[in-house]
mmCIF file of C-alpha atoms in Angstrom:
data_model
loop_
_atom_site.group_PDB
_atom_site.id
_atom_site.type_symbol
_atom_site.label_atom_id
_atom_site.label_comp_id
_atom_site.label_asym_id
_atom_site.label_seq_id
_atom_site.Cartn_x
_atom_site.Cartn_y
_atom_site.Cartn_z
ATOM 1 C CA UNK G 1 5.515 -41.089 13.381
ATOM 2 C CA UNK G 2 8.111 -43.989 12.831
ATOM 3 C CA UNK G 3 7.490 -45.812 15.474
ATOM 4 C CA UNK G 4 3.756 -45.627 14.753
ATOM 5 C CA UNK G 5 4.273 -47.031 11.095
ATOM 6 C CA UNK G 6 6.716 -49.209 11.699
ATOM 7 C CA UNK G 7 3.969 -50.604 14.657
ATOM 8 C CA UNK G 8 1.179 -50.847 11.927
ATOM 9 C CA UNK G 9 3.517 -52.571 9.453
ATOM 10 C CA UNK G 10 4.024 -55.414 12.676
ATOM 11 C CA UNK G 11 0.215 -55.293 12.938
ATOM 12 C CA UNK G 12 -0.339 -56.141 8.982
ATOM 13 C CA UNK G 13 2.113 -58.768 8.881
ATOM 14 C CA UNK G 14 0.479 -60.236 12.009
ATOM 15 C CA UNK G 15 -2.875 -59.961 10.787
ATOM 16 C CA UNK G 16 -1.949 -61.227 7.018
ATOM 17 C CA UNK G 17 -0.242 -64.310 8.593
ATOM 18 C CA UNK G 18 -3.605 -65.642 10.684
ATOM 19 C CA UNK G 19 -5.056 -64.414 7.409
ATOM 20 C CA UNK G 20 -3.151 -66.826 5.400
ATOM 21 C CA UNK G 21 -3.306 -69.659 7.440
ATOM 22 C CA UNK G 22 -7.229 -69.414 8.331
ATOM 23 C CA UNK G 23 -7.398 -69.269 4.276
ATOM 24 C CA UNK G 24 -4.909 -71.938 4.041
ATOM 25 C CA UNK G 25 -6.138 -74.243 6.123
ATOM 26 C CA UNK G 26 -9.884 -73.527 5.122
ATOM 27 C CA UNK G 27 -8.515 -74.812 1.782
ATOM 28 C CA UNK G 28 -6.856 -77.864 3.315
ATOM 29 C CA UNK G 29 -10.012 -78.566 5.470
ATOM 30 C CA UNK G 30 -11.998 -78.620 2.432
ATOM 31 C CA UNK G 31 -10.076 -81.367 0.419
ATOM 32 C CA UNK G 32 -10.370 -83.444 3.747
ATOM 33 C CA UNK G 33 -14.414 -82.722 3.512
ATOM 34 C CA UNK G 34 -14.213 -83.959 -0.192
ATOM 35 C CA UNK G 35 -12.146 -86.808 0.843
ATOM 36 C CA UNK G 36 -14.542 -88.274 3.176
ATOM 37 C CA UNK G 37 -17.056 -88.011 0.684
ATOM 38 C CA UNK G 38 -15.479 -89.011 -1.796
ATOM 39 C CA UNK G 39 -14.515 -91.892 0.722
ATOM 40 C CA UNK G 40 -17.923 -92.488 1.511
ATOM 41 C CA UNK G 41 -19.321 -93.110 -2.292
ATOM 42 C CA UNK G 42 -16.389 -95.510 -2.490
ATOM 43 C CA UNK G 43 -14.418 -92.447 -4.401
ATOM 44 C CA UNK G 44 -16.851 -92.109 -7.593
ATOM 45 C CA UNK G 45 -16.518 -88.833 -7.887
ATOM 46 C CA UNK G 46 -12.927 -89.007 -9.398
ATOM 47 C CA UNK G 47 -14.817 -90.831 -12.219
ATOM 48 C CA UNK G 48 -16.870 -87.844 -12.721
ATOM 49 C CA UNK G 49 -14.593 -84.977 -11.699
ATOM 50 C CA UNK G 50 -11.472 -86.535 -12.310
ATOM 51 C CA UNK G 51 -9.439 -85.268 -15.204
ATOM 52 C CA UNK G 52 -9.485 -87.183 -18.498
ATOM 53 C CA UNK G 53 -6.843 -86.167 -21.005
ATOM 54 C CA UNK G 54 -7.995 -84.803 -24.272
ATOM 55 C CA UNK G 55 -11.465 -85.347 -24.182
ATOM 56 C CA UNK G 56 -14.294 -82.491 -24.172
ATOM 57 C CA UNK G 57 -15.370 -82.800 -21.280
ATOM 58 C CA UNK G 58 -11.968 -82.894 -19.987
ATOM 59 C CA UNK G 59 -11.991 -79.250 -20.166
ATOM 60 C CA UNK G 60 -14.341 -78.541 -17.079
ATOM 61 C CA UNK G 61 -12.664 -81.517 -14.777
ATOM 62 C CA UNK G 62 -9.395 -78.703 -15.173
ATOM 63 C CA UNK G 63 -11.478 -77.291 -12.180
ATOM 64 C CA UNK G 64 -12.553 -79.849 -10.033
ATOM 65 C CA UNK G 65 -9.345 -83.002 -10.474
ATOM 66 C CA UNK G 66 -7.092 -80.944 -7.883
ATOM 67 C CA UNK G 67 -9.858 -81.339 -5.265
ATOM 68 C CA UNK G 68 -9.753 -84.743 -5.647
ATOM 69 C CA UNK G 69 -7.598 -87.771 -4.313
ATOM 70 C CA UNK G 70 -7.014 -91.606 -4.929
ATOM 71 C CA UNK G 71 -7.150 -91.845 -1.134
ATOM 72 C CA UNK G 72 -6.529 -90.532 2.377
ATOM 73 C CA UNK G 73 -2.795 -91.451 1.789
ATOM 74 C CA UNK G 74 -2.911 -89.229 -1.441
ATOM 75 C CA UNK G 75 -4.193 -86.372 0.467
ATOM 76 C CA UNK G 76 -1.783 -86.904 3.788
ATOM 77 C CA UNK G 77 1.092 -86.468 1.251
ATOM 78 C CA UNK G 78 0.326 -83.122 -0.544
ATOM 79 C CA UNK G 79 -0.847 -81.873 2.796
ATOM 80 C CA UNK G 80 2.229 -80.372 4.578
ATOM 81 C CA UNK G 81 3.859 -79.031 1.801
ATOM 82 C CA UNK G 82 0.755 -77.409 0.309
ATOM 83 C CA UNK G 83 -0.063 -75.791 3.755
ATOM 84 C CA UNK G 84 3.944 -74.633 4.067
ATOM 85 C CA UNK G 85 3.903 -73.078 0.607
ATOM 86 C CA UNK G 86 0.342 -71.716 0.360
ATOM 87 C CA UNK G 87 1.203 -69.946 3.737
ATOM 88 C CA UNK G 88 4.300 -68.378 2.646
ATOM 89 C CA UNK G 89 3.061 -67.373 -0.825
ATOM 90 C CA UNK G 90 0.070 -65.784 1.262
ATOM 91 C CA UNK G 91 2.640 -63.866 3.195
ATOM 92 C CA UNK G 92 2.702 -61.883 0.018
ATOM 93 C CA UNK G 93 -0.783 -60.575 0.190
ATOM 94 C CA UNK G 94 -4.351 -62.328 -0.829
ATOM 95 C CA UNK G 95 -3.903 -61.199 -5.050
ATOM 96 C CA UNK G 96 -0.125 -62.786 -5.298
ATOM 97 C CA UNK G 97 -1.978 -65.975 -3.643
ATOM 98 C CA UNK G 98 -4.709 -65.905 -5.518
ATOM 99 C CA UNK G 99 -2.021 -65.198 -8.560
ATOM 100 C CA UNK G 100 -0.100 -67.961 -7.750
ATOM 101 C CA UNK G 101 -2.539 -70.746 -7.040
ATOM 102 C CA UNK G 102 -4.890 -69.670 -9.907
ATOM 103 C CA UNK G 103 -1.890 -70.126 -12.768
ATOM 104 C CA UNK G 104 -0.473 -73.262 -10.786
ATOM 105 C CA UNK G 105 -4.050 -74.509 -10.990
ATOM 106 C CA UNK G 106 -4.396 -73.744 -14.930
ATOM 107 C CA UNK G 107 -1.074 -75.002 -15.510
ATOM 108 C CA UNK G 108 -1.190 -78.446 -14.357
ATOM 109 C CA UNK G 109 -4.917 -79.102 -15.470
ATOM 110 C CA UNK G 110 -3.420 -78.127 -18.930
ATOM 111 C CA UNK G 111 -0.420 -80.330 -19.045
ATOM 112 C CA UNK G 112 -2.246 -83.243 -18.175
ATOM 113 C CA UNK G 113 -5.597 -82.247 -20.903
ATOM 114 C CA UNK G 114 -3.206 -81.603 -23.268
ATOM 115 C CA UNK G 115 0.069 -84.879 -22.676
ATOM 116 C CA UNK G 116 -1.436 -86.957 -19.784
ATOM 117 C CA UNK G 117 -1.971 -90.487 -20.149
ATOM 118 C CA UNK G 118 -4.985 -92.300 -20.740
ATOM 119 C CA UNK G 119 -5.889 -92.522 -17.130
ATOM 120 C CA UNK G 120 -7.962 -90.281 -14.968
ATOM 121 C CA UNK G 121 -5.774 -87.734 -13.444
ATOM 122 C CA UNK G 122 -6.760 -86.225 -9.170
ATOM 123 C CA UNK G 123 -4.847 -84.409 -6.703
ATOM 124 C CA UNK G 124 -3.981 -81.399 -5.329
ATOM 125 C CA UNK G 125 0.184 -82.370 -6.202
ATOM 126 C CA UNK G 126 0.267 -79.643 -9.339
ATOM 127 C CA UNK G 127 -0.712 -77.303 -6.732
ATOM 128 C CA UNK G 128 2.016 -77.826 -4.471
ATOM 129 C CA UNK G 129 4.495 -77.952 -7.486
ATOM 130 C CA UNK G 130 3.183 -74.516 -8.430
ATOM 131 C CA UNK G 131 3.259 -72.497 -5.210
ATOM 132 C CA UNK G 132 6.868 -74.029 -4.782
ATOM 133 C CA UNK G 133 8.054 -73.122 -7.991
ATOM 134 C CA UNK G 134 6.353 -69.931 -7.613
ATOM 135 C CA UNK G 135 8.697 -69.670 -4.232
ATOM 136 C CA UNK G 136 12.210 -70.272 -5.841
ATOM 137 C CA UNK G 137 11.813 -67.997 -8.739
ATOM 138 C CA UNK G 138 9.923 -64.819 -7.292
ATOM 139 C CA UNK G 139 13.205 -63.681 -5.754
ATOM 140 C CA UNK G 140 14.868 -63.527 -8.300
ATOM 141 C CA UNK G 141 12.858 -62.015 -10.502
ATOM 142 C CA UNK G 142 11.927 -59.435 -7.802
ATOM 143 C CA UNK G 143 15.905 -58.943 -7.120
ATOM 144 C CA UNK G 144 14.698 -59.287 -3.575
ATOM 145 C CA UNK G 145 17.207 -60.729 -1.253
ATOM 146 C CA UNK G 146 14.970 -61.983 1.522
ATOM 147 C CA UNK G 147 12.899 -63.955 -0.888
ATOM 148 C CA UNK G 148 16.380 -65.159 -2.544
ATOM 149 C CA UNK G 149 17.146 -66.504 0.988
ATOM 150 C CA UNK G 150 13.675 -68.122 1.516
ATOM 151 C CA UNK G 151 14.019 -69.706 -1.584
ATOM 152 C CA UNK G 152 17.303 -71.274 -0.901
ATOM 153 C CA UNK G 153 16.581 -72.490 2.105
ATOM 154 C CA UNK G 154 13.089 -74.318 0.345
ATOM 155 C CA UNK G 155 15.461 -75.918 -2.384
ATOM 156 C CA UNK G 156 17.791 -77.429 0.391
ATOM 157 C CA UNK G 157 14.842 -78.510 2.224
ATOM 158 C CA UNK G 158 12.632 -79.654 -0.510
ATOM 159 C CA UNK G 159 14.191 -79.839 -3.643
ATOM 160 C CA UNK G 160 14.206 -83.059 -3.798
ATOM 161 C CA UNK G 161 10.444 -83.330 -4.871
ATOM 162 C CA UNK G 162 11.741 -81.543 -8.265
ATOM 163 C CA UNK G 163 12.541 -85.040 -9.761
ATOM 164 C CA UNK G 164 8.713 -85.129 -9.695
ATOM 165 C CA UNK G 165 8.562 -83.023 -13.194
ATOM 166 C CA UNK G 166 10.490 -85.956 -15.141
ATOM 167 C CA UNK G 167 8.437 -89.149 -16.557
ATOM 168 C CA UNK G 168 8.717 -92.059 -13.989
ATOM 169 C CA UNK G 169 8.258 -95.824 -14.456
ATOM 170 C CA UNK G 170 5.784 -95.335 -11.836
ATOM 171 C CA UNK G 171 2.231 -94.739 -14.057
ATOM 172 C CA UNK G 172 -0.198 -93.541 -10.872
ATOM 173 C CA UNK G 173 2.168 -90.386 -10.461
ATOM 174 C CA UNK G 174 0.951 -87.853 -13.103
ATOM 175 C CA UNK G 175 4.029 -86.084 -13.882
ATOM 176 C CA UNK G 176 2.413 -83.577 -15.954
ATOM 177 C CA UNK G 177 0.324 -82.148 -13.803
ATOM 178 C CA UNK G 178 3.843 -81.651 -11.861
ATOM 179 C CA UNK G 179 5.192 -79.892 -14.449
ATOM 180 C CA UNK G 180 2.250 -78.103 -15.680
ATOM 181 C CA UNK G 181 1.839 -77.411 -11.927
ATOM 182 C CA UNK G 182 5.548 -75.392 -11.890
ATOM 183 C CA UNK G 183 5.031 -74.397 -15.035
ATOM 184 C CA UNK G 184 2.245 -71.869 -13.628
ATOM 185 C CA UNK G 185 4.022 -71.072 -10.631
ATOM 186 C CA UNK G 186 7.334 -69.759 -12.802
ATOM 187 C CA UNK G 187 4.763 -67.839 -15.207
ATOM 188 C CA UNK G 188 3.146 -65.845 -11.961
ATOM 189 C CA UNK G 189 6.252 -65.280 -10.627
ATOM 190 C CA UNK G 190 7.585 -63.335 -14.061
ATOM 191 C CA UNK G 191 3.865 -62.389 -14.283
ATOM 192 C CA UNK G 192 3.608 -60.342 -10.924
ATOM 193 C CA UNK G 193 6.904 -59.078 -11.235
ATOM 194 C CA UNK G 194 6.495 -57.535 -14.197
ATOM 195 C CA UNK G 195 3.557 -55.558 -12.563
ATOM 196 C CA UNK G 196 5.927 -54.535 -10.267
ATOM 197 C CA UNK G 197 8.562 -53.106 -11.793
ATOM 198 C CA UNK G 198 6.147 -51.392 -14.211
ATOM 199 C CA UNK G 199 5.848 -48.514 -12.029
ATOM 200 C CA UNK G 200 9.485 -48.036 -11.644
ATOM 201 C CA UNK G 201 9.498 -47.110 -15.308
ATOM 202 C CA UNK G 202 6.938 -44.930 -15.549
ATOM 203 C CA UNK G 203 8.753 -42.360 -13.663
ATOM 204 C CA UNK G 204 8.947 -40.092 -16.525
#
């Protein structure tokens, strides 16, 4: 009987893991799709879809400015890290994903509505910031030392990209939708674990 769940638990993890990286990469695909589109009508959809600060109409491009990129460059950069973090948040199961990328999503589209410039904000960077946020506070929240672990080891390896939340010289780089970006990802990690624990004190 142990050796039979403890099989089935190798078999969901297995499964769950091509799960997460055929909806990962779907995901990734896509913004290449809209890319060369995009690419293709000389990138006139960020003019349309884009996200402009503090404007009415602002309030539906919160949906559409992460699928969008300045260029192919743009894209190549969030790709890796969006693909590394999506997959391991996914290792969590398809509602923590869905948790994670959802908030990260509403958070960064709302930090740059609400104190972006006057430019129009794209890219899929708020994401990324989200999902890795998402990564280095879950474990502790959870009091789960495996995640604690995983989320050293993404500091040391990508911390770095942190310095991203603080107001550069550099005006193309939209650090609100950074910070709004890992903003979300903190408030579905406290979120989720809240859920949790819930159950744990409804013993009585």
């Amino acid at each position: 009987m142990l050796q039979a769940s403890g099989g089935q638990r190798r078999v969901t993890a297995a499964a769950r893991a091509r799960q997460g990286l055929l909806v990962v990469g779907s995901f990734v695909l896509l913004l290449y799709a809209i890319e060369f589109l995009n690419a293709l009508l000389f990138h006139s959809l960020n003019g349309t879809f884009g996200l402009r600060p503090r404007s009415a109409d602002g309030l539906l491009d919160i949906l559409t400015f992460p699928l969008l990129h300045a260029n192919l460059a743009h894209l190549a950069s969030n790709t890796l890290p969006l693909i590394i973090f999506g997959f391991l948040v996914f290792l969590s199961g398809v509602r923590v994903f869905a948790t994670a990328l959802a908030s990260s999503w509403l958070g960064s589209g709302a930090a740059v509505w609400l104190i972006g410039g006057y430019n129009i904000t794209v890219g899929a960077s708020g994401l990324v910031f989200g999902l890795f946020a998402f990564l280095l506070v879950r474990g502790f929240v959870n009091r789960h030392w495996g995640q604690i672990l995983l989320s050293v080891v993404l500091f040391l390896a990508y911390g770095g990209i942190l310095f991203g939340v603080l107001p550069t010289v550099a005006g193309y780089v939209s650090w609100q939708a950074h910070l709004g970006g890992a903003a979300g990802g903190v408030a579905a990690a406290l979120l989720l674990g809240r859920r949790r624990a819930r159950p744990a004190g409804d013993s009585g």
